[in-house]
């Protein structure tokens, strides 16, 4: 059983925006439609996507590296550090990706830290229009670190017993 902790999300959310090449236009259209709401939050994006949002819409976006060059991992690290509250990730499920493992790792972190994730435009519409977007919110995060510590201690204990039996 995992212990739980609550993590506060402020009214002004930290939103990460990512779009694969074949989905960048979709994200741009979605962001244009939701520009008023997005402008009230802190925006982060992988390189090419963020530059497009800045150039086309004039949004203030903190840029990370391009996804295949480590940008997905940079956003994942920010999620793990509690600095990203929300992920909009328009990915292309039919295109092979050279950095597919990075994408999977990013989505895993979003689940581990229980942040809202939209991978489709309709899901993004539902999330961005939620009344919770303009309120403080406390998300519940399972304490996986405590569980890992318990498993490490158990493994060390079992190894010590095995070594004692051999002597």
Short mmCIF file of N, CA and C in Angstrom, two decimals:
data_model
loop_
_atom_site.label_atom_id
_atom_site.label_comp_id
_atom_site.label_asym_id
_atom_site.label_seq_id
_atom_site.Cartn_x
_atom_site.Cartn_y
_atom_site.Cartn_z
N UNK A 1 0.84 -1.18 0.00
CA UNK A 1 0.00 0.00 0.00
C UNK A 1 0.89 1.25 0.00
N UNK A 2 0.60 2.13 -0.90
CA UNK A 2 1.38 3.36 -1.00
C UNK A 2 0.80 4.43 -0.09
N UNK A 3 1.71 5.16 0.57
CA UNK A 3 1.26 6.35 1.29
C UNK A 3 0.93 7.41 0.25
N UNK A 4 0.12 8.35 0.65
CA UNK A 4 -0.29 9.41 -0.27
C UNK A 4 0.15 10.76 0.28
N UNK A 5 0.44 11.66 -0.64
CA UNK A 5 0.72 13.03 -0.24
C UNK A 5 -0.03 13.96 -1.18
N UNK A 6 -0.29 15.14 -0.71
CA UNK A 6 -0.99 16.12 -1.53
C UNK A 6 0.00 17.15 -2.04
N UNK A 7 -0.16 17.50 -3.30
CA UNK A 7 0.70 18.49 -3.94
C UNK A 7 -0.19 19.61 -4.45
N UNK A 8 0.12 20.81 -4.03
CA UNK A 8 -0.72 21.95 -4.39
C UNK A 8 -0.37 22.49 -5.77
N UNK A 9 -1.42 22.73 -6.55
CA UNK A 9 -1.29 23.42 -7.83
C UNK A 9 -1.90 24.80 -7.63
N UNK A 10 -1.19 25.83 -7.99
CA UNK A 10 -1.68 27.19 -7.84
C UNK A 10 -2.73 27.52 -8.90
N UNK A 11 -3.36 28.67 -8.73
CA UNK A 11 -4.32 29.12 -9.75
C UNK A 11 -3.64 29.28 -11.09
N UNK A 12 -2.42 29.79 -11.06
CA UNK A 12 -1.62 29.95 -12.28
C UNK A 12 -0.83 28.66 -12.47
N UNK A 13 -1.25 27.84 -13.41
CA UNK A 13 -0.65 26.53 -13.64
C UNK A 13 0.61 26.63 -14.49
N UNK A 14 1.48 25.66 -14.32
CA UNK A 14 2.66 25.50 -15.17
C UNK A 14 2.34 24.42 -16.19
N UNK A 15 2.13 24.83 -17.43
CA UNK A 15 1.64 23.95 -18.48
C UNK A 15 2.74 23.66 -19.49
N UNK A 16 3.00 22.36 -19.72
CA UNK A 16 3.96 21.95 -20.75
C UNK A 16 3.19 21.61 -22.01
N UNK A 17 3.70 22.08 -23.14
CA UNK A 17 3.09 21.86 -24.45
C UNK A 17 4.10 21.17 -25.37
N UNK A 18 3.68 20.04 -25.92
CA UNK A 18 4.54 19.28 -26.83
C UNK A 18 3.68 18.82 -28.00
N UNK A 19 4.24 18.86 -29.19
CA UNK A 19 3.54 18.31 -30.36
C UNK A 19 4.56 17.71 -31.31
N UNK A 20 4.28 16.50 -31.74
CA UNK A 20 5.11 15.89 -32.77
C UNK A 20 4.87 16.57 -34.11
N UNK A 21 5.78 16.38 -35.03
CA UNK A 21 5.76 17.12 -36.30
C UNK A 21 4.41 17.12 -37.00
N UNK A 22 3.78 15.96 -37.12
CA UNK A 22 2.50 15.88 -37.83
C UNK A 22 1.33 16.42 -37.01
N UNK A 23 1.59 16.83 -35.77
CA UNK A 23 0.52 17.34 -34.91
C UNK A 23 0.72 18.80 -34.51
N UNK A 24 1.79 19.43 -34.99
CA UNK A 24 2.08 20.81 -34.60
C UNK A 24 0.97 21.77 -35.03
N UNK A 25 0.44 21.61 -36.23
CA UNK A 25 -0.65 22.48 -36.70
C UNK A 25 -1.88 22.33 -35.80
N UNK A 26 -2.18 21.08 -35.39
CA UNK A 26 -3.31 20.84 -34.49
C UNK A 26 -3.12 21.59 -33.18
N UNK A 27 -1.91 21.50 -32.64
CA UNK A 27 -1.65 22.19 -31.37
C UNK A 27 -1.72 23.70 -31.55
N UNK A 28 -1.20 24.19 -32.66
CA UNK A 28 -1.26 25.63 -32.93
C UNK A 28 -2.71 26.11 -33.01
N UNK A 29 -3.56 25.39 -33.73
CA UNK A 29 -4.97 25.76 -33.82
C UNK A 29 -5.64 25.73 -32.44
N UNK A 30 -5.33 24.69 -31.67
CA UNK A 30 -5.90 24.57 -30.33
C UNK A 30 -5.43 25.71 -29.44
N UNK A 31 -4.15 26.02 -29.50
CA UNK A 31 -3.60 27.11 -28.68
C UNK A 31 -4.18 28.46 -29.10
N UNK A 32 -4.36 28.66 -30.39
CA UNK A 32 -4.95 29.91 -30.87
C UNK A 32 -6.36 30.07 -30.29
N UNK A 33 -7.15 29.00 -30.33
CA UNK A 33 -8.52 29.04 -29.81
C UNK A 33 -8.54 29.28 -28.30
N UNK A 34 -7.52 28.78 -27.59
CA UNK A 34 -7.47 28.88 -26.12
C UNK A 34 -6.42 29.89 -25.63
N UNK A 35 -6.05 30.82 -26.50
CA UNK A 35 -4.97 31.75 -26.19
C UNK A 35 -5.25 32.57 -24.92
N UNK A 36 -6.49 33.00 -24.74
CA UNK A 36 -6.83 33.79 -23.55
C UNK A 36 -6.56 33.02 -22.27
N UNK A 37 -6.99 31.78 -22.23
CA UNK A 37 -6.76 30.94 -21.05
C UNK A 37 -5.28 30.63 -20.89
N UNK A 38 -4.63 30.24 -21.96
CA UNK A 38 -3.21 29.89 -21.88
C UNK A 38 -2.36 31.06 -21.40
N UNK A 39 -2.71 32.27 -21.82
CA UNK A 39 -1.90 33.44 -21.45
C UNK A 39 -1.96 33.74 -19.95
N UNK A 40 -2.89 33.15 -19.24
CA UNK A 40 -3.00 33.35 -17.78
C UNK A 40 -2.19 32.32 -17.00
N UNK A 41 -1.43 31.49 -17.71
CA UNK A 41 -0.65 30.45 -17.06
C UNK A 41 0.81 30.53 -17.53
N UNK A 42 1.69 29.81 -16.85
CA UNK A 42 3.09 29.73 -17.24
C UNK A 42 3.23 28.60 -18.24
N UNK A 43 3.79 28.92 -19.40
CA UNK A 43 3.87 27.94 -20.49
C UNK A 43 5.31 27.49 -20.71
N UNK A 44 5.45 26.20 -20.96
CA UNK A 44 6.74 25.57 -21.24
C UNK A 44 6.54 24.69 -22.46
N UNK A 45 7.56 24.56 -23.29
CA UNK A 45 7.40 23.73 -24.48
C UNK A 45 8.76 23.24 -24.97
N UNK A 46 8.71 22.12 -25.70
CA UNK A 46 9.91 21.66 -26.37
C UNK A 46 10.22 22.66 -27.50
N UNK A 47 11.47 22.66 -27.94
CA UNK A 47 12.00 23.69 -28.82
C UNK A 47 11.18 24.14 -30.00
N UNK A 48 10.94 23.26 -30.95
CA UNK A 48 10.26 23.66 -32.17
C UNK A 48 8.81 24.06 -31.90
N UNK A 49 8.15 23.30 -31.04
CA UNK A 49 6.76 23.61 -30.70
C UNK A 49 6.67 24.97 -30.01
N UNK A 50 7.53 25.20 -29.05
CA UNK A 50 7.51 26.47 -28.32
C UNK A 50 7.82 27.67 -29.20
N UNK A 51 8.80 27.50 -30.09
CA UNK A 51 9.15 28.59 -31.01
C UNK A 51 7.96 28.92 -31.91
N UNK A 52 7.25 27.88 -32.37
CA UNK A 52 6.07 28.08 -33.21
C UNK A 52 4.99 28.86 -32.43
N UNK A 53 4.75 28.50 -31.18
CA UNK A 53 3.73 29.17 -30.38
C UNK A 53 4.12 30.64 -30.11
N UNK A 54 5.40 30.87 -29.89
CA UNK A 54 5.88 32.25 -29.68
C UNK A 54 5.73 33.08 -30.95
N UNK A 55 6.24 32.54 -32.06
CA UNK A 55 6.24 33.28 -33.32
C UNK A 55 4.84 33.51 -33.87
N UNK A 56 4.01 32.48 -33.85
CA UNK A 56 2.67 32.57 -34.45
C UNK A 56 1.65 33.28 -33.57
N UNK A 57 1.76 33.08 -32.25
CA UNK A 57 0.72 33.61 -31.35
C UNK A 57 1.22 34.67 -30.38
N UNK A 58 2.52 34.84 -30.30
CA UNK A 58 3.07 35.84 -29.37
C UNK A 58 2.97 35.43 -27.92
N UNK A 59 2.78 34.15 -27.65
CA UNK A 59 2.70 33.68 -26.26
C UNK A 59 4.08 33.66 -25.63
N UNK A 60 4.12 33.93 -24.34
CA UNK A 60 5.36 33.85 -23.58
C UNK A 60 5.58 32.39 -23.20
N UNK A 61 6.57 31.76 -23.80
CA UNK A 61 6.81 30.33 -23.61
C UNK A 61 8.27 30.11 -23.24
N UNK A 62 8.49 29.37 -22.14
CA UNK A 62 9.86 28.96 -21.79
C UNK A 62 10.22 27.78 -22.68
N UNK A 63 11.33 27.87 -23.40
CA UNK A 63 11.72 26.85 -24.36
C UNK A 63 12.72 25.85 -23.78
N UNK A 64 12.46 24.58 -24.02
CA UNK A 64 13.41 23.52 -23.75
C UNK A 64 14.00 23.09 -25.09
N UNK A 65 14.86 22.10 -25.07
CA UNK A 65 15.41 21.57 -26.31
C UNK A 65 14.32 20.87 -27.11
N UNK A 66 14.59 20.61 -28.36
CA UNK A 66 13.69 19.83 -29.18
C UNK A 66 13.52 18.45 -28.54
N UNK A 67 12.36 17.85 -28.70
CA UNK A 67 12.07 16.56 -28.08
C UNK A 67 13.15 15.51 -28.27
N UNK A 68 13.53 15.20 -29.52
CA UNK A 68 14.55 14.16 -29.75
C UNK A 68 15.93 14.52 -29.21
N UNK A 69 16.15 15.81 -28.92
CA UNK A 69 17.46 16.25 -28.41
C UNK A 69 17.46 16.39 -26.89
N UNK A 70 16.42 15.88 -26.24
CA UNK A 70 16.37 15.90 -24.78
C UNK A 70 15.26 16.74 -24.18
N UNK A 71 14.47 17.43 -25.02
CA UNK A 71 13.41 18.28 -24.50
C UNK A 71 12.34 17.53 -23.73
N UNK A 72 11.96 16.34 -24.22
CA UNK A 72 10.99 15.52 -23.49
C UNK A 72 11.53 15.18 -22.10
N UNK A 73 12.81 14.84 -22.05
CA UNK A 73 13.43 14.49 -20.77
C UNK A 73 13.52 15.70 -19.85
N UNK A 74 13.79 16.89 -20.42
CA UNK A 74 13.83 18.10 -19.59
C UNK A 74 12.46 18.35 -18.96
N UNK A 75 11.41 18.19 -19.74
CA UNK A 75 10.06 18.38 -19.20
C UNK A 75 9.76 17.30 -18.16
N UNK A 76 10.18 16.07 -18.43
CA UNK A 76 10.01 15.00 -17.45
C UNK A 76 10.69 15.32 -16.13
N UNK A 77 11.88 15.88 -16.19
CA UNK A 77 12.59 16.27 -14.97
C UNK A 77 11.82 17.34 -14.21
N UNK A 78 11.24 18.29 -14.95
CA UNK A 78 10.44 19.34 -14.30
C UNK A 78 9.18 18.76 -13.66
N UNK A 79 8.59 17.74 -14.28
CA UNK A 79 7.44 17.07 -13.68
C UNK A 79 7.88 16.41 -12.37
N UNK A 80 9.00 15.69 -12.41
CA UNK A 80 9.50 15.00 -11.22
C UNK A 80 9.86 15.98 -10.10
N UNK A 81 10.30 17.17 -10.47
CA UNK A 81 10.65 18.20 -9.48
C UNK A 81 9.44 19.00 -9.01
N UNK A 82 8.26 18.68 -9.53
CA UNK A 82 7.04 19.38 -9.11
C UNK A 82 6.87 20.73 -9.76
N UNK A 83 7.56 20.99 -10.87
CA UNK A 83 7.51 22.30 -11.51
C UNK A 83 6.59 22.36 -12.73
N UNK A 84 6.04 21.23 -13.14
CA UNK A 84 5.05 21.20 -14.23
C UNK A 84 3.78 20.60 -13.64
N UNK A 85 2.65 21.29 -13.85
CA UNK A 85 1.37 20.86 -13.29
C UNK A 85 0.48 20.15 -14.29
N UNK A 86 0.77 20.29 -15.57
CA UNK A 86 -0.22 19.98 -16.59
C UNK A 86 0.54 19.71 -17.89
N UNK A 87 0.14 18.69 -18.64
CA UNK A 87 0.84 18.35 -19.88
C UNK A 87 -0.16 18.23 -21.03
N UNK A 88 0.08 19.02 -22.07
CA UNK A 88 -0.66 18.90 -23.33
C UNK A 88 0.35 18.32 -24.32
N UNK A 89 0.09 17.11 -24.79
CA UNK A 89 1.06 16.40 -25.61
C UNK A 89 0.34 15.78 -26.79
N UNK A 90 0.37 16.50 -27.92
CA UNK A 90 -0.25 16.00 -29.14
C UNK A 90 0.79 15.16 -29.88
N UNK A 91 0.69 13.84 -29.74
CA UNK A 91 1.66 12.95 -30.37
C UNK A 91 1.00 12.21 -31.52
N UNK A 92 1.85 11.74 -32.40
CA UNK A 92 1.39 11.05 -33.60
C UNK A 92 1.55 9.55 -33.40
N UNK A 93 0.45 8.83 -33.13
CA UNK A 93 0.57 7.40 -32.83
C UNK A 93 0.93 6.54 -34.04
N UNK A 94 0.87 7.08 -35.25
CA UNK A 94 1.13 6.29 -36.44
C UNK A 94 2.53 6.50 -37.03
N UNK A 95 3.27 7.43 -36.48
CA UNK A 95 4.62 7.68 -36.99
C UNK A 95 5.65 7.04 -36.07
N UNK A 96 6.62 6.33 -36.65
CA UNK A 96 7.68 5.77 -35.81
C UNK A 96 8.54 6.92 -35.25
N UNK A 97 8.90 6.79 -34.00
CA UNK A 97 9.66 7.86 -33.35
C UNK A 97 11.03 7.35 -32.91
N UNK A 98 12.10 8.06 -33.26
CA UNK A 98 13.42 7.62 -32.83
C UNK A 98 13.59 7.75 -31.31
N UNK A 99 12.80 8.60 -30.69
CA UNK A 99 12.90 8.80 -29.24
C UNK A 99 11.66 8.29 -28.51
N UNK A 100 11.10 7.19 -29.02
CA UNK A 100 9.88 6.61 -28.46
C UNK A 100 10.01 6.29 -26.97
N UNK A 101 11.20 5.83 -26.55
CA UNK A 101 11.40 5.52 -25.12
C UNK A 101 11.30 6.77 -24.27
N UNK A 102 11.74 7.92 -24.81
CA UNK A 102 11.62 9.19 -24.08
C UNK A 102 10.15 9.57 -23.90
N UNK A 103 9.37 9.35 -24.94
CA UNK A 103 7.93 9.65 -24.89
C UNK A 103 7.26 8.79 -23.82
N UNK A 104 7.59 7.51 -23.84
CA UNK A 104 7.02 6.59 -22.84
C UNK A 104 7.43 7.00 -21.43
N UNK A 105 8.68 7.37 -21.26
CA UNK A 105 9.17 7.80 -19.94
C UNK A 105 8.45 9.06 -19.48
N UNK A 106 8.22 9.99 -20.39
CA UNK A 106 7.52 11.23 -20.05
C UNK A 106 6.09 10.94 -19.59
N UNK A 107 5.40 10.08 -20.32
CA UNK A 107 4.03 9.74 -19.94
C UNK A 107 4.00 8.98 -18.62
N UNK A 108 4.99 8.14 -18.38
CA UNK A 108 5.09 7.43 -17.11
C UNK A 108 5.23 8.42 -15.96
N UNK A 109 6.09 9.41 -16.11
CA UNK A 109 6.27 10.41 -15.06
C UNK A 109 4.99 11.19 -14.79
N UNK A 110 4.26 11.49 -15.86
CA UNK A 110 2.99 12.20 -15.69
C UNK A 110 2.02 11.39 -14.84
N UNK A 111 2.04 10.07 -15.02
CA UNK A 111 1.19 9.20 -14.21
C UNK A 111 1.72 9.11 -12.77
N UNK A 112 3.02 8.91 -12.62
CA UNK A 112 3.62 8.81 -11.28
C UNK A 112 3.30 10.04 -10.44
N UNK A 113 3.38 11.22 -11.04
CA UNK A 113 3.15 12.46 -10.29
C UNK A 113 1.73 12.99 -10.44
N UNK A 114 0.87 12.19 -11.06
CA UNK A 114 -0.57 12.47 -11.14
C UNK A 114 -0.88 13.87 -11.66
N UNK A 115 -0.28 14.21 -12.80
CA UNK A 115 -0.62 15.49 -13.40
C UNK A 115 -1.61 15.25 -14.55
N UNK A 116 -2.51 16.19 -14.79
CA UNK A 116 -3.43 16.04 -15.92
C UNK A 116 -2.65 16.00 -17.24
N UNK A 117 -3.06 15.08 -18.12
CA UNK A 117 -2.40 14.91 -19.41
C UNK A 117 -3.46 14.84 -20.50
N UNK A 118 -3.26 15.62 -21.55
CA UNK A 118 -4.12 15.53 -22.73
C UNK A 118 -3.26 15.13 -23.91
N UNK A 119 -3.63 14.04 -24.57
CA UNK A 119 -2.90 13.62 -25.76
C UNK A 119 -3.74 13.77 -27.02
N UNK A 120 -4.98 14.23 -26.85
CA UNK A 120 -5.85 14.50 -27.99
C UNK A 120 -6.47 15.88 -27.82
N UNK A 121 -6.90 16.44 -28.92
CA UNK A 121 -7.50 17.77 -28.87
C UNK A 121 -8.77 17.79 -28.02
N UNK A 122 -9.60 16.76 -28.13
CA UNK A 122 -10.84 16.75 -27.35
C UNK A 122 -10.54 16.67 -25.85
N UNK A 123 -9.55 15.88 -25.46
CA UNK A 123 -9.18 15.82 -24.05
C UNK A 123 -8.64 17.17 -23.59
N UNK A 124 -7.82 17.79 -24.42
CA UNK A 124 -7.28 19.12 -24.09
C UNK A 124 -8.41 20.12 -23.92
N UNK A 125 -9.43 20.05 -24.79
CA UNK A 125 -10.59 20.95 -24.66
C UNK A 125 -11.29 20.76 -23.32
N UNK A 126 -11.51 19.51 -22.93
CA UNK A 126 -12.17 19.25 -21.66
C UNK A 126 -11.34 19.74 -20.48
N UNK A 127 -10.03 19.49 -20.51
CA UNK A 127 -9.19 19.90 -19.39
C UNK A 127 -9.07 21.42 -19.28
N UNK A 128 -8.82 22.08 -20.40
CA UNK A 128 -8.60 23.53 -20.35
C UNK A 128 -9.87 24.28 -19.97
N UNK A 129 -11.03 23.69 -20.24
CA UNK A 129 -12.30 24.36 -19.91
C UNK A 129 -12.82 23.98 -18.53
N UNK A 130 -12.08 23.15 -17.82
CA UNK A 130 -12.50 22.76 -16.47
C UNK A 130 -12.44 23.96 -15.52
N UNK A 131 -13.41 24.08 -14.62
CA UNK A 131 -13.35 25.16 -13.61
C UNK A 131 -12.10 25.07 -12.74
N UNK A 132 -11.50 23.89 -12.65
CA UNK A 132 -10.29 23.72 -11.83
C UNK A 132 -9.08 24.45 -12.42
N UNK A 133 -9.15 24.82 -13.70
CA UNK A 133 -8.03 25.53 -14.33
C UNK A 133 -7.78 26.89 -13.68
N UNK A 134 -8.80 27.50 -13.12
CA UNK A 134 -8.63 28.84 -12.54
C UNK A 134 -8.68 28.81 -11.02
N UNK A 135 -8.53 27.63 -10.44
CA UNK A 135 -8.55 27.49 -8.99
C UNK A 135 -7.29 26.78 -8.51
N UNK A 136 -7.02 26.94 -7.21
CA UNK A 136 -5.99 26.11 -6.61
C UNK A 136 -6.54 24.69 -6.56
N UNK A 137 -5.65 23.73 -6.62
CA UNK A 137 -6.07 22.34 -6.62
C UNK A 137 -4.98 21.52 -5.94
N UNK A 138 -5.40 20.56 -5.14
CA UNK A 138 -4.43 19.66 -4.50
C UNK A 138 -4.59 18.28 -5.11
N UNK A 139 -3.56 17.88 -5.84
CA UNK A 139 -3.61 16.55 -6.42
C UNK A 139 -2.98 15.55 -5.45
N UNK A 140 -3.46 14.34 -5.49
CA UNK A 140 -2.95 13.29 -4.61
C UNK A 140 -1.90 12.50 -5.38
N UNK A 141 -0.73 12.39 -4.77
CA UNK A 141 0.39 11.68 -5.39
C UNK A 141 0.77 10.51 -4.50
N UNK A 142 0.85 9.33 -5.09
CA UNK A 142 1.29 8.16 -4.34
C UNK A 142 2.78 8.29 -4.06
N UNK A 143 3.20 7.89 -2.87
CA UNK A 143 4.59 8.01 -2.47
C UNK A 143 5.38 6.78 -2.93
N UNK A 144 5.76 6.78 -4.19
CA UNK A 144 6.52 5.66 -4.75
C UNK A 144 7.91 5.59 -4.14
N UNK A 145 8.47 6.73 -3.71
CA UNK A 145 9.82 6.74 -3.13
C UNK A 145 9.85 5.91 -1.85
N UNK A 146 8.83 6.04 -1.02
CA UNK A 146 8.75 5.26 0.21
C UNK A 146 8.70 3.77 -0.12
N UNK A 147 7.91 3.40 -1.11
CA UNK A 147 7.79 2.00 -1.53
C UNK A 147 9.13 1.48 -2.04
N UNK A 148 9.85 2.28 -2.82
CA UNK A 148 11.16 1.87 -3.31
C UNK A 148 12.15 1.67 -2.17
N UNK A 149 12.13 2.57 -1.18
CA UNK A 149 13.02 2.42 -0.01
C UNK A 149 12.73 1.10 0.70
N UNK A 150 11.45 0.79 0.88
CA UNK A 150 11.07 -0.46 1.54
C UNK A 150 11.59 -1.67 0.76
N UNK A 151 11.47 -1.63 -0.57
CA UNK A 151 11.92 -2.74 -1.39
C UNK A 151 13.44 -2.88 -1.35
N UNK A 152 14.16 -1.77 -1.31
CA UNK A 152 15.63 -1.81 -1.23
C UNK A 152 16.05 -2.41 0.11
N UNK A 153 15.44 -1.97 1.18
CA UNK A 153 15.77 -2.50 2.51
C UNK A 153 15.48 -4.00 2.57
N UNK A 154 14.36 -4.41 2.00
CA UNK A 154 14.00 -5.82 1.98
C UNK A 154 15.03 -6.63 1.18
N UNK A 155 15.45 -6.12 0.02
CA UNK A 155 16.43 -6.81 -0.81
C UNK A 155 17.78 -6.93 -0.10
N UNK A 156 18.19 -5.87 0.58
CA UNK A 156 19.47 -5.89 1.30
C UNK A 156 19.38 -6.90 2.45
N UNK A 157 18.26 -6.90 3.14
CA UNK A 157 18.05 -7.83 4.24
C UNK A 157 18.11 -9.28 3.75
N UNK A 158 17.45 -9.56 2.62
CA UNK A 158 17.46 -10.92 2.07
C UNK A 158 18.86 -11.32 1.62
N UNK A 159 19.61 -10.38 1.05
CA UNK A 159 20.97 -10.67 0.62
C UNK A 159 21.86 -10.97 1.81
N UNK A 160 21.68 -10.21 2.90
CA UNK A 160 22.47 -10.45 4.12
C UNK A 160 22.17 -11.83 4.69
N UNK A 161 20.89 -12.22 4.70
CA UNK A 161 20.51 -13.55 5.21
C UNK A 161 21.11 -14.65 4.35
N UNK A 162 21.11 -14.45 3.03
CA UNK A 162 21.69 -15.44 2.11
C UNK A 162 23.17 -15.58 2.37
N UNK A 163 23.88 -14.46 2.56
CA UNK A 163 25.32 -14.49 2.81
C UNK A 163 25.63 -15.16 4.15
N UNK A 164 24.78 -14.94 5.17
CA UNK A 164 24.99 -15.57 6.48
C UNK A 164 24.80 -17.08 6.37
N UNK A 165 23.81 -17.51 5.57
CA UNK A 165 23.56 -18.94 5.40
C UNK A 165 24.73 -19.63 4.71
N UNK A 166 25.44 -18.93 3.84
CA UNK A 166 26.56 -19.51 3.12
C UNK A 166 27.79 -19.67 4.01
N UNK A 167 27.86 -18.92 5.10
CA UNK A 167 29.05 -18.95 5.95
C UNK A 167 29.02 -20.05 6.92
#
